[in-house]
Amino acid sequence: FSGDVSSLPEATLREALASVPQSSHARGKLDGDGWSILEALVDPGVGLCKSKREGRDMLQAGSVTVNGRKAGLDDKLTAADLLHGSLIALRRGRKNWHLLRFE
């Protein structure tokens, strides 16, 4: 599939990403200005990037997507990014996915 997961029904989304790494996070991280995409990439529970430098390089190269849309260096994850009220799908490169669950 193309990687744009924003329009998938919840059951299909969960099935498509069932085998990817997942982590749970407090919904409060999305409050206010939101959670920096760079911080999310290097978060120990997510681990899509080993360092902020690697994360910055990936973001500047356009290699990171949030729910299928390209993310920029200054992007923040907010409640508006939630799919089905609780999920955000991050992808780094072509094959490195991570599903964030917010409770």
PDB file of N, CA and C in Angstrom:
ATOM      1  N   PHE A   1       0.837  -1.181   0.000  1.00  0.00           N
ATOM      2  CA  PHE A   1       0.000   0.000   0.000  1.00  0.00           C
ATOM      3  C   PHE A   1       0.878   1.240   0.000  1.00  0.00           C
ATOM      4  N   SER A   2       0.291   2.364  -0.313  1.00  0.00           N
ATOM      5  CA  SER A   2       1.076   3.570  -0.583  1.00  0.00           C
ATOM      6  C   SER A   2       1.689   4.208   0.647  1.00  0.00           C
ATOM      7  N   GLY A   3       1.200   3.898   1.828  1.00  0.00           N
ATOM      8  CA  GLY A   3       1.729   4.522   3.028  1.00  0.00           C
ATOM      9  C   GLY A   3       0.814   5.574   3.599  1.00  0.00           C
ATOM     10  N   ASP A   4      -0.192   6.015   2.829  1.00  0.00           N
ATOM     11  CA  ASP A   4      -1.144   6.986   3.350  1.00  0.00           C
ATOM     12  C   ASP A   4      -2.197   6.209   4.132  1.00  0.00           C
ATOM     13  N   VAL A   5      -2.044   6.211   5.452  1.00  0.00           N
ATOM     14  CA  VAL A   5      -2.924   5.417   6.292  1.00  0.00           C
ATOM     15  C   VAL A   5      -4.075   6.228   6.878  1.00  0.00           C
ATOM     16  N   SER A   6      -4.114   7.514   6.601  1.00  0.00           N
ATOM     17  CA  SER A   6      -5.097   8.386   7.238  1.00  0.00           C
ATOM     18  C   SER A   6      -6.538   8.062   6.870  1.00  0.00           C
ATOM     19  N   SER A   7      -6.761   7.450   5.727  1.00  0.00           N
ATOM     20  CA  SER A   7      -8.133   7.176   5.304  1.00  0.00           C
ATOM     21  C   SER A   7      -8.571   5.735   5.571  1.00  0.00           C
ATOM     22  N   LEU A   8      -7.705   4.932   6.158  1.00  0.00           N
ATOM     23  CA  LEU A   8      -8.054   3.538   6.409  1.00  0.00           C
ATOM     24  C   LEU A   8      -9.019   3.410   7.586  1.00  0.00           C
ATOM     25  N   PRO A   9      -9.985   2.501   7.485  1.00  0.00           N
ATOM     26  CA  PRO A   9     -10.836   2.220   8.641  1.00  0.00           C
ATOM     27  C   PRO A   9      -9.976   1.669   9.784  1.00  0.00           C
ATOM     28  N   GLU A  10     -10.436   1.833  11.022  1.00  0.00           N
ATOM     29  CA  GLU A  10      -9.627   1.450  12.182  1.00  0.00           C
ATOM     30  C   GLU A  10      -9.215  -0.018  12.147  1.00  0.00           C
ATOM     31  N   ALA A  11     -10.125  -0.917  11.822  1.00  0.00           N
ATOM     32  CA  ALA A  11      -9.804  -2.344  11.795  1.00  0.00           C
ATOM     33  C   ALA A  11      -8.717  -2.639  10.756  1.00  0.00           C
ATOM     34  N   THR A  12      -8.812  -2.015   9.599  1.00  0.00           N
ATOM     35  CA  THR A  12      -7.823  -2.216   8.536  1.00  0.00           C
ATOM     36  C   THR A  12      -6.478  -1.643   8.948  1.00  0.00           C
ATOM     37  N   LEU A  13      -6.489  -0.465   9.560  1.00  0.00           N
ATOM     38  CA  LEU A  13      -5.256   0.164  10.030  1.00  0.00           C
ATOM     39  C   LEU A  13      -4.557  -0.732  11.041  1.00  0.00           C
ATOM     40  N   ARG A  14      -5.292  -1.206  12.027  1.00  0.00           N
ATOM     41  CA  ARG A  14      -4.701  -2.071  13.055  1.00  0.00           C
ATOM     42  C   ARG A  14      -4.160  -3.362  12.446  1.00  0.00           C
ATOM     43  N   GLU A  15      -4.882  -3.919  11.472  1.00  0.00           N
ATOM     44  CA  GLU A  15      -4.434  -5.146  10.822  1.00  0.00           C
ATOM     45  C   GLU A  15      -3.174  -4.899   9.988  1.00  0.00           C
ATOM     46  N   ALA A  16      -3.155  -3.794   9.248  1.00  0.00           N
ATOM     47  CA  ALA A  16      -2.012  -3.481   8.389  1.00  0.00           C
ATOM     48  C   ALA A  16      -0.748  -3.229   9.195  1.00  0.00           C
ATOM     49  N   LEU A  17      -0.910  -2.654  10.403  1.00  0.00           N
ATOM     50  CA  LEU A  17       0.253  -2.306  11.219  1.00  0.00           C
ATOM     51  C   LEU A  17       0.399  -3.218  12.440  1.00  0.00           C
ATOM     52  N   ALA A  18      -0.235  -4.372  12.415  1.00  0.00           N
ATOM     53  CA  ALA A  18      -0.198  -5.288  13.561  1.00  0.00           C
ATOM     54  C   ALA A  18       1.208  -5.786  13.870  1.00  0.00           C
ATOM     55  N   SER A  19       2.057  -5.914  12.869  1.00  0.00           N
ATOM     56  CA  SER A  19       3.389  -6.480  13.088  1.00  0.00           C
ATOM     57  C   SER A  19       4.479  -5.432  13.313  1.00  0.00           C
ATOM     58  N   VAL A  20       4.129  -4.153  13.285  1.00  0.00           N
ATOM     59  CA  VAL A  20       5.140  -3.110  13.486  1.00  0.00           C
ATOM     60  C   VAL A  20       5.296  -2.811  14.977  1.00  0.00           C
ATOM     61  N   PRO A  21       6.451  -2.275  15.376  1.00  0.00           N
ATOM     62  CA  PRO A  21       6.621  -1.898  16.782  1.00  0.00           C
ATOM     63  C   PRO A  21       5.568  -0.871  17.193  1.00  0.00           C
ATOM     64  N   GLN A  22       5.129  -0.980  18.457  1.00  0.00           N
ATOM     65  CA  GLN A  22       4.108  -0.082  18.982  1.00  0.00           C
ATOM     66  C   GLN A  22       4.511   0.390  20.365  1.00  0.00           C
ATOM     67  N   SER A  23       4.021   1.542  20.741  1.00  0.00           N
ATOM     68  CA  SER A  23       4.266   2.048  22.087  1.00  0.00           C
ATOM     69  C   SER A  23       3.061   2.854  22.550  1.00  0.00           C
ATOM     70  N   SER A  24       2.881   2.905  23.871  1.00  0.00           N
ATOM     71  CA  SER A  24       1.789   3.671  24.468  1.00  0.00           C
ATOM     72  C   SER A  24       2.340   4.940  25.088  1.00  0.00           C
ATOM     73  N   HIS A  25       1.587   6.015  24.959  1.00  0.00           N
ATOM     74  CA  HIS A  25       2.007   7.314  25.472  1.00  0.00           C
ATOM     75  C   HIS A  25       0.821   8.021  26.109  1.00  0.00           C
ATOM     76  N   ALA A  26       1.130   8.922  27.015  1.00  0.00           N
ATOM     77  CA  ALA A  26       0.087   9.718  27.651  1.00  0.00           C
ATOM     78  C   ALA A  26      -0.471  10.719  26.642  1.00  0.00           C
ATOM     79  N   ARG A  27      -1.773  10.821  26.606  1.00  0.00           N
ATOM     80  CA  ARG A  27      -2.417  11.744  25.675  1.00  0.00           C
ATOM     81  C   ARG A  27      -2.012  13.193  25.949  1.00  0.00           C
ATOM     82  N   GLY A  28      -1.596  13.486  27.187  1.00  0.00           N
ATOM     83  CA  GLY A  28      -1.173  14.828  27.560  1.00  0.00           C
ATOM     84  C   GLY A  28       0.006  15.346  26.758  1.00  0.00           C
ATOM     85  N   LYS A  29       0.815  14.452  26.174  1.00  0.00           N
ATOM     86  CA  LYS A  29       1.953  14.881  25.338  1.00  0.00           C
ATOM     87  C   LYS A  29       1.488  15.693  24.134  1.00  0.00           C
ATOM     88  N   LEU A  30       0.238  15.483  23.731  1.00  0.00           N
ATOM     89  CA  LEU A  30      -0.286  16.151  22.535  1.00  0.00           C
ATOM     90  C   LEU A  30      -0.945  17.489  22.855  1.00  0.00           C
ATOM     91  N   ASP A  31      -1.078  17.802  24.150  1.00  0.00           N
ATOM     92  CA  ASP A  31      -1.727  19.042  24.563  1.00  0.00           C
ATOM     93  C   ASP A  31      -0.856  20.256  24.260  1.00  0.00           C
ATOM     94  N   GLY A  32      -1.473  21.427  24.291  1.00  0.00           N
ATOM     95  CA  GLY A  32      -0.749  22.678  24.075  1.00  0.00           C
ATOM     96  C   GLY A  32      -0.153  22.731  22.680  1.00  0.00           C
ATOM     97  N   ASP A  33       1.149  22.995  22.614  1.00  0.00           N
ATOM     98  CA  ASP A  33       1.832  23.069  21.321  1.00  0.00           C
ATOM     99  C   ASP A  33       2.056  21.702  20.702  1.00  0.00           C
ATOM    100  N   GLY A  34       1.887  20.640  21.472  1.00  0.00           N
ATOM    101  CA  GLY A  34       2.078  19.294  20.952  1.00  0.00           C
ATOM    102  C   GLY A  34       3.442  18.736  21.283  1.00  0.00           C
ATOM    103  N   TRP A  35       3.729  17.561  20.738  1.00  0.00           N
ATOM    104  CA  TRP A  35       4.964  16.824  20.974  1.00  0.00           C
ATOM    105  C   TRP A  35       5.830  16.966  19.727  1.00  0.00           C
ATOM    106  N   SER A  36       7.008  17.472  19.888  1.00  0.00           N
ATOM    107  CA  SER A  36       7.931  17.664  18.770  1.00  0.00           C
ATOM    108  C   SER A  36       8.151  16.344  18.036  1.00  0.00           C
ATOM    109  N   ILE A  37       8.047  16.368  16.726  1.00  0.00           N
ATOM    110  CA  ILE A  37       8.280  15.157  15.924  1.00  0.00           C
ATOM    111  C   ILE A  37       9.700  14.646  16.150  1.00  0.00           C
ATOM    112  N   LEU A  38      10.645  15.552  16.318  1.00  0.00           N
ATOM    113  CA  LEU A  38      12.031  15.154  16.571  1.00  0.00           C
ATOM    114  C   LEU A  38      12.135  14.407  17.900  1.00  0.00           C
ATOM    115  N   GLU A  39      11.473  14.927  18.934  1.00  0.00           N
ATOM    116  CA  GLU A  39      11.474  14.251  20.243  1.00  0.00           C
ATOM    117  C   GLU A  39      10.815  12.878  20.139  1.00  0.00           C
ATOM    118  N   ALA A  40       9.756  12.779  19.377  1.00  0.00           N
ATOM    119  CA  ALA A  40       9.066  11.498  19.214  1.00  0.00           C
ATOM    120  C   ALA A  40       9.960  10.468  18.523  1.00  0.00           C
ATOM    121  N   LEU A  41      10.700  10.894  17.514  1.00  0.00           N
ATOM    122  CA  LEU A  41      11.559   9.965  16.777  1.00  0.00           C
ATOM    123  C   LEU A  41      12.646   9.357  17.647  1.00  0.00           C
ATOM    124  N   VAL A  42      13.189  10.145  18.581  1.00  0.00           N
ATOM    125  CA  VAL A  42      14.293   9.665  19.421  1.00  0.00           C
ATOM    126  C   VAL A  42      13.818   9.141  20.773  1.00  0.00           C
ATOM    127  N   ASP A  43      12.516   9.220  21.049  1.00  0.00           N
ATOM    128  CA  ASP A  43      11.981   8.697  22.307  1.00  0.00           C
ATOM    129  C   ASP A  43      12.390   7.228  22.450  1.00  0.00           C
ATOM    130  N   PRO A  44      12.861   6.809  23.638  1.00  0.00           N
ATOM    131  CA  PRO A  44      13.307   5.416  23.817  1.00  0.00           C
ATOM    132  C   PRO A  44      12.233   4.382  23.489  1.00  0.00           C
ATOM    133  N   GLY A  45      10.973   4.721  23.709  1.00  0.00           N
ATOM    134  CA  GLY A  45       9.897   3.792  23.385  1.00  0.00           C
ATOM    135  C   GLY A  45       9.622   3.681  21.900  1.00  0.00           C
ATOM    136  N   VAL A  46      10.020   4.692  21.152  1.00  0.00           N
ATOM    137  CA  VAL A  46       9.780   4.715  19.706  1.00  0.00           C
ATOM    138  C   VAL A  46      11.025   4.235  18.966  1.00  0.00           C
ATOM    139  N   GLY A  47      12.141   4.908  19.178  1.00  0.00           N
ATOM    140  CA  GLY A  47      13.421   4.464  18.640  1.00  0.00           C
ATOM    141  C   GLY A  47      13.559   4.437  17.134  1.00  0.00           C
ATOM    142  N   LEU A  48      12.841   5.290  16.419  1.00  0.00           N
ATOM    143  CA  LEU A  48      13.018   5.327  14.965  1.00  0.00           C
ATOM    144  C   LEU A  48      14.339   5.988  14.576  1.00  0.00           C
ATOM    145  N   CYS A  49      14.893   6.807  15.465  1.00  0.00           N
ATOM    146  CA  CYS A  49      16.191   7.439  15.238  1.00  0.00           C
ATOM    147  C   CYS A  49      17.014   7.301  16.524  1.00  0.00           C
ATOM    148  N   LYS A  50      18.325   7.099  16.360  1.00  0.00           N
ATOM    149  CA  LYS A  50      19.200   6.901  17.512  1.00  0.00           C
ATOM    150  C   LYS A  50      19.616   8.199  18.181  1.00  0.00           C
ATOM    151  N   SER A  51      19.573   9.296  17.438  1.00  0.00           N
ATOM    152  CA  SER A  51      19.994  10.581  17.992  1.00  0.00           C
ATOM    153  C   SER A  51      19.185  11.697  17.348  1.00  0.00           C
ATOM    154  N   LYS A  52      19.219  12.864  17.973  1.00  0.00           N
ATOM    155  CA  LYS A  52      18.525  14.017  17.401  1.00  0.00           C
ATOM    156  C   LYS A  52      19.156  14.413  16.077  1.00  0.00           C
ATOM    157  N   ARG A  53      20.458  14.252  15.978  1.00  0.00           N
ATOM    158  CA  ARG A  53      21.136  14.568  14.707  1.00  0.00           C
ATOM    159  C   ARG A  53      20.598  13.690  13.578  1.00  0.00           C
ATOM    160  N   GLU A  54      20.502  12.396  13.836  1.00  0.00           N
ATOM    161  CA  GLU A  54      19.953  11.482  12.833  1.00  0.00           C
ATOM    162  C   GLU A  54      18.507  11.864  12.511  1.00  0.00           C
ATOM    163  N   GLY A  55      17.734  12.209  13.544  1.00  0.00           N
ATOM    164  CA  GLY A  55      16.354  12.619  13.340  1.00  0.00           C
ATOM    165  C   GLY A  55      16.241  13.864  12.482  1.00  0.00           C
ATOM    166  N   ARG A  56      17.091  14.870  12.776  1.00  0.00           N
ATOM    167  CA  ARG A  56      17.087  16.101  11.972  1.00  0.00           C
ATOM    168  C   ARG A  56      17.421  15.796  10.521  1.00  0.00           C
ATOM    169  N   ASP A  57      18.428  14.945  10.310  1.00  0.00           N
ATOM    170  CA  ASP A  57      18.817  14.584   8.939  1.00  0.00           C
ATOM    171  C   ASP A  57      17.661  13.911   8.201  1.00  0.00           C
ATOM    172  N   MET A  58      16.984  12.997   8.875  1.00  0.00           N
ATOM    173  CA  MET A  58      15.849  12.291   8.256  1.00  0.00           C
ATOM    174  C   MET A  58      14.704  13.255   7.929  1.00  0.00           C
ATOM    175  N   LEU A  59      14.412  14.149   8.864  1.00  0.00           N
ATOM    176  CA  LEU A  59      13.336  15.120   8.635  1.00  0.00           C
ATOM    177  C   LEU A  59      13.688  16.079   7.500  1.00  0.00           C
ATOM    178  N   GLN A  60      14.922  16.556   7.462  1.00  0.00           N
ATOM    179  CA  GLN A  60      15.331  17.476   6.402  1.00  0.00           C
ATOM    180  C   GLN A  60      15.352  16.801   5.036  1.00  0.00           C
ATOM    181  N   ALA A  61      15.595  15.500   5.017  1.00  0.00           N
ATOM    182  CA  ALA A  61      15.608  14.761   3.758  1.00  0.00           C
ATOM    183  C   ALA A  61      14.199  14.373   3.310  1.00  0.00           C
ATOM    184  N   GLY A  62      13.190  14.640   4.146  1.00  0.00           N
ATOM    185  CA  GLY A  62      11.818  14.284   3.786  1.00  0.00           C
ATOM    186  C   GLY A  62      11.533  12.802   3.937  1.00  0.00           C
ATOM    187  N   SER A  63      12.275  12.127   4.821  1.00  0.00           N
ATOM    188  CA  SER A  63      12.156  10.681   4.982  1.00  0.00           C
ATOM    189  C   SER A  63      11.210  10.254   6.094  1.00  0.00           C
ATOM    190  N   VAL A  64      10.538  11.196   6.726  1.00  0.00           N
ATOM    191  CA  VAL A  64       9.648  10.871   7.842  1.00  0.00           C
ATOM    192  C   VAL A  64       8.224  11.266   7.476  1.00  0.00           C
ATOM    193  N   THR A  65       7.289  10.362   7.738  1.00  0.00           N
ATOM    194  CA  THR A  65       5.882  10.683   7.516  1.00  0.00           C
ATOM    195  C   THR A  65       5.084  10.444   8.799  1.00  0.00           C
ATOM    196  N   VAL A  66       4.042  11.234   8.951  1.00  0.00           N
ATOM    197  CA  VAL A  66       3.079  11.090  10.040  1.00  0.00           C
ATOM    198  C   VAL A  66       1.742  10.769   9.383  1.00  0.00           C
ATOM    199  N   ASN A  67       1.263   9.556   9.591  1.00  0.00           N
ATOM    200  CA  ASN A  67      -0.006   9.105   8.989  1.00  0.00           C
ATOM    201  C   ASN A  67       0.010   9.237   7.469  1.00  0.00           C
ATOM    202  N   GLY A  68       1.169   9.157   6.867  1.00  0.00           N
ATOM    203  CA  GLY A  68       1.272   9.195   5.411  1.00  0.00           C
ATOM    204  C   GLY A  68       1.636  10.540   4.822  1.00  0.00           C
ATOM    205  N   ARG A  69       1.669  11.600   5.629  1.00  0.00           N
ATOM    206  CA  ARG A  69       2.070  12.915   5.094  1.00  0.00           C
ATOM    207  C   ARG A  69       3.481  13.230   5.574  1.00  0.00           C
ATOM    208  N   LYS A  70       4.248  13.861   4.713  1.00  0.00           N
ATOM    209  CA  LYS A  70       5.635  14.195   5.066  1.00  0.00           C
ATOM    210  C   LYS A  70       5.679  15.146   6.251  1.00  0.00           C
ATOM    211  N   ALA A  71       6.637  14.891   7.129  1.00  0.00           N
ATOM    212  CA  ALA A  71       6.808  15.725   8.315  1.00  0.00           C
ATOM    213  C   ALA A  71       8.054  16.587   8.145  1.00  0.00           C
ATOM    214  N   GLY A  72       7.985  17.793   8.686  1.00  0.00           N
ATOM    215  CA  GLY A  72       9.116  18.707   8.660  1.00  0.00           C
ATOM    216  C   GLY A  72       9.755  18.813  10.027  1.00  0.00           C
ATOM    217  N   LEU A  73      10.902  19.440  10.065  1.00  0.00           N
ATOM    218  CA  LEU A  73      11.691  19.560  11.290  1.00  0.00           C
ATOM    219  C   LEU A  73      10.933  20.262  12.412  1.00  0.00           C
ATOM    220  N   ASP A  74      10.102  21.226  12.091  1.00  0.00           N
ATOM    221  CA  ASP A  74       9.394  21.990  13.114  1.00  0.00           C
ATOM    222  C   ASP A  74       7.993  21.453  13.420  1.00  0.00           C
ATOM    223  N   ASP A  75       7.617  20.335  12.822  1.00  0.00           N
ATOM    224  CA  ASP A  75       6.281  19.786  13.040  1.00  0.00           C
ATOM    225  C   ASP A  75       6.119  19.261  14.458  1.00  0.00           C
ATOM    226  N   LYS A  76       4.889  19.313  14.920  1.00  0.00           N
ATOM    227  CA  LYS A  76       4.515  18.804  16.244  1.00  0.00           C
ATOM    228  C   LYS A  76       3.390  17.797  16.066  1.00  0.00           C
ATOM    229  N   LEU A  77       3.383  16.776  16.904  1.00  0.00           N
ATOM    230  CA  LEU A  77       2.269  15.842  16.943  1.00  0.00           C
ATOM    231  C   LEU A  77       1.222  16.435  17.882  1.00  0.00           C
ATOM    232  N   THR A  78      -0.006  16.554  17.408  1.00  0.00           N
ATOM    233  CA  THR A  78      -1.090  17.112  18.216  1.00  0.00           C
ATOM    234  C   THR A  78      -2.291  16.172  18.151  1.00  0.00           C
ATOM    235  N   ALA A  79      -3.316  16.505  18.914  1.00  0.00           N
ATOM    236  CA  ALA A  79      -4.544  15.702  18.905  1.00  0.00           C
ATOM    237  C   ALA A  79      -5.158  15.649  17.508  1.00  0.00           C
ATOM    238  N   ALA A  80      -4.896  16.646  16.683  1.00  0.00           N
ATOM    239  CA  ALA A  80      -5.429  16.663  15.312  1.00  0.00           C
ATOM    240  C   ALA A  80      -4.828  15.543  14.463  1.00  0.00           C
ATOM    241  N   ASP A  81      -3.660  15.027  14.847  1.00  0.00           N
ATOM    242  CA  ASP A  81      -3.003  13.946  14.100  1.00  0.00           C
ATOM    243  C   ASP A  81      -3.547  12.567  14.450  1.00  0.00           C
ATOM    244  N   LEU A  82      -4.322  12.465  15.512  1.00  0.00           N
ATOM    245  CA  LEU A  82      -4.807  11.161  15.953  1.00  0.00           C
ATOM    246  C   LEU A  82      -5.750  10.540  14.929  1.00  0.00           C
ATOM    247  N   LEU A  83      -5.512   9.291  14.625  1.00  0.00           N
ATOM    248  CA  LEU A  83      -6.414   8.520  13.778  1.00  0.00           C
ATOM    249  C   LEU A  83      -7.313   7.713  14.702  1.00  0.00           C
ATOM    250  N   HIS A  84      -8.593   7.758  14.471  1.00  0.00           N
ATOM    251  CA  HIS A  84      -9.571   7.016  15.263  1.00  0.00           C
ATOM    252  C   HIS A  84      -9.459   7.338  16.748  1.00  0.00           C
ATOM    253  N   GLY A  85      -9.038   8.559  17.049  1.00  0.00           N
ATOM    254  CA  GLY A  85      -9.018   9.037  18.416  1.00  0.00           C
ATOM    255  C   GLY A  85      -7.857   8.611  19.286  1.00  0.00           C
ATOM    256  N   SER A  86      -6.977   7.718  18.778  1.00  0.00           N
ATOM    257  CA  SER A  86      -5.917   7.246  19.666  1.00  0.00           C
ATOM    258  C   SER A  86      -4.620   6.799  18.985  1.00  0.00           C
ATOM    259  N   LEU A  87      -4.527   6.812  17.668  1.00  0.00           N
ATOM    260  CA  LEU A  87      -3.363   6.243  16.976  1.00  0.00           C
ATOM    261  C   LEU A  87      -2.663   7.260  16.082  1.00  0.00           C
ATOM    262  N   ILE A  88      -1.336   7.184  16.045  1.00  0.00           N
ATOM    263  CA  ILE A  88      -0.540   7.937  15.081  1.00  0.00           C
ATOM    264  C   ILE A  88       0.487   6.968  14.505  1.00  0.00           C
ATOM    265  N   ALA A  89       0.562   6.910  13.182  1.00  0.00           N
ATOM    266  CA  ALA A  89       1.518   6.029  12.508  1.00  0.00           C
ATOM    267  C   ALA A  89       2.704   6.850  12.004  1.00  0.00           C
ATOM    268  N   LEU A  90       3.890   6.538  12.519  1.00  0.00           N
ATOM    269  CA  LEU A  90       5.118   7.194  12.068  1.00  0.00           C
ATOM    270  C   LEU A  90       5.871   6.252  11.153  1.00  0.00           C
ATOM    271  N   ARG A  91       6.481   6.807  10.121  1.00  0.00           N
ATOM    272  CA  ARG A  91       7.318   6.000   9.235  1.00  0.00           C
ATOM    273  C   ARG A  91       8.598   6.755   8.954  1.00  0.00           C
ATOM    274  N   ARG A  92       9.721   6.048   9.057  1.00  0.00           N
ATOM    275  CA  ARG A  92      11.025   6.605   8.705  1.00  0.00           C
ATOM    276  C   ARG A  92      11.564   5.770   7.558  1.00  0.00           C
ATOM    277  N   GLY A  93      11.819   6.428   6.448  1.00  0.00           N
ATOM    278  CA  GLY A  93      12.258   5.691   5.262  1.00  0.00           C
ATOM    279  C   GLY A  93      11.098   4.928   4.651  1.00  0.00           C
ATOM    280  N   ARG A  94      11.406   3.820   3.997  1.00  0.00           N
ATOM    281  CA  ARG A  94      10.356   3.053   3.327  1.00  0.00           C
ATOM    282  C   ARG A  94       9.725   1.989   4.196  1.00  0.00           C
ATOM    283  N   LYS A  95      10.506   1.394   5.100  1.00  0.00           N
ATOM    284  CA  LYS A  95      10.010   0.212   5.786  1.00  0.00           C
ATOM    285  C   LYS A  95       9.968   0.311   7.302  1.00  0.00           C
ATOM    286  N   ASN A  96      10.447   1.389   7.883  1.00  0.00           N
ATOM    287  CA  ASN A  96      10.494   1.500   9.341  1.00  0.00           C
ATOM    288  C   ASN A  96       9.259   2.218   9.869  1.00  0.00           C
ATOM    289  N   TRP A  97       8.317   1.452  10.352  1.00  0.00           N
ATOM    290  CA  TRP A  97       7.061   1.976  10.887  1.00  0.00           C
ATOM    291  C   TRP A  97       7.058   1.881  12.401  1.00  0.00           C
ATOM    292  N   HIS A  98       6.271   2.731  13.039  1.00  0.00           N
ATOM    293  CA  HIS A  98       6.021   2.643  14.472  1.00  0.00           C
ATOM    294  C   HIS A  98       4.620   3.191  14.713  1.00  0.00           C
ATOM    295  N   LEU A  99       3.833   2.453  15.491  1.00  0.00           N
ATOM    296  CA  LEU A  99       2.472   2.878  15.802  1.00  0.00           C
ATOM    297  C   LEU A  99       2.443   3.399  17.224  1.00  0.00           C
ATOM    298  N   LEU A 100       2.062   4.680  17.355  1.00  0.00           N
ATOM    299  CA  LEU A 100       1.945   5.317  18.665  1.00  0.00           C
ATOM    300  C   LEU A 100       0.498   5.223  19.120  1.00  0.00           C
ATOM    301  N   ARG A 101       0.286   4.708  20.317  1.00  0.00           N
ATOM    302  CA  ARG A 101      -1.049   4.646  20.904  1.00  0.00           C
ATOM    303  C   ARG A 101      -1.115   5.665  22.034  1.00  0.00           C
ATOM    304  N   PHE A 102      -2.137   6.503  22.021  1.00  0.00           N
ATOM    305  CA  PHE A 102      -2.301   7.531  23.055  1.00  0.00           C
ATOM    306  C   PHE A 102      -3.527   7.213  23.895  1.00  0.00           C
ATOM    307  N   GLU A 103      -3.307   7.188  25.211  1.00  0.00           N
ATOM    308  CA  GLU A 103      -4.395   6.837  26.143  1.00  0.00           C
ATOM    309  C   GLU A 103      -4.612   7.953  27.122  1.00  0.00           C
TER     310      GLU A 103
END
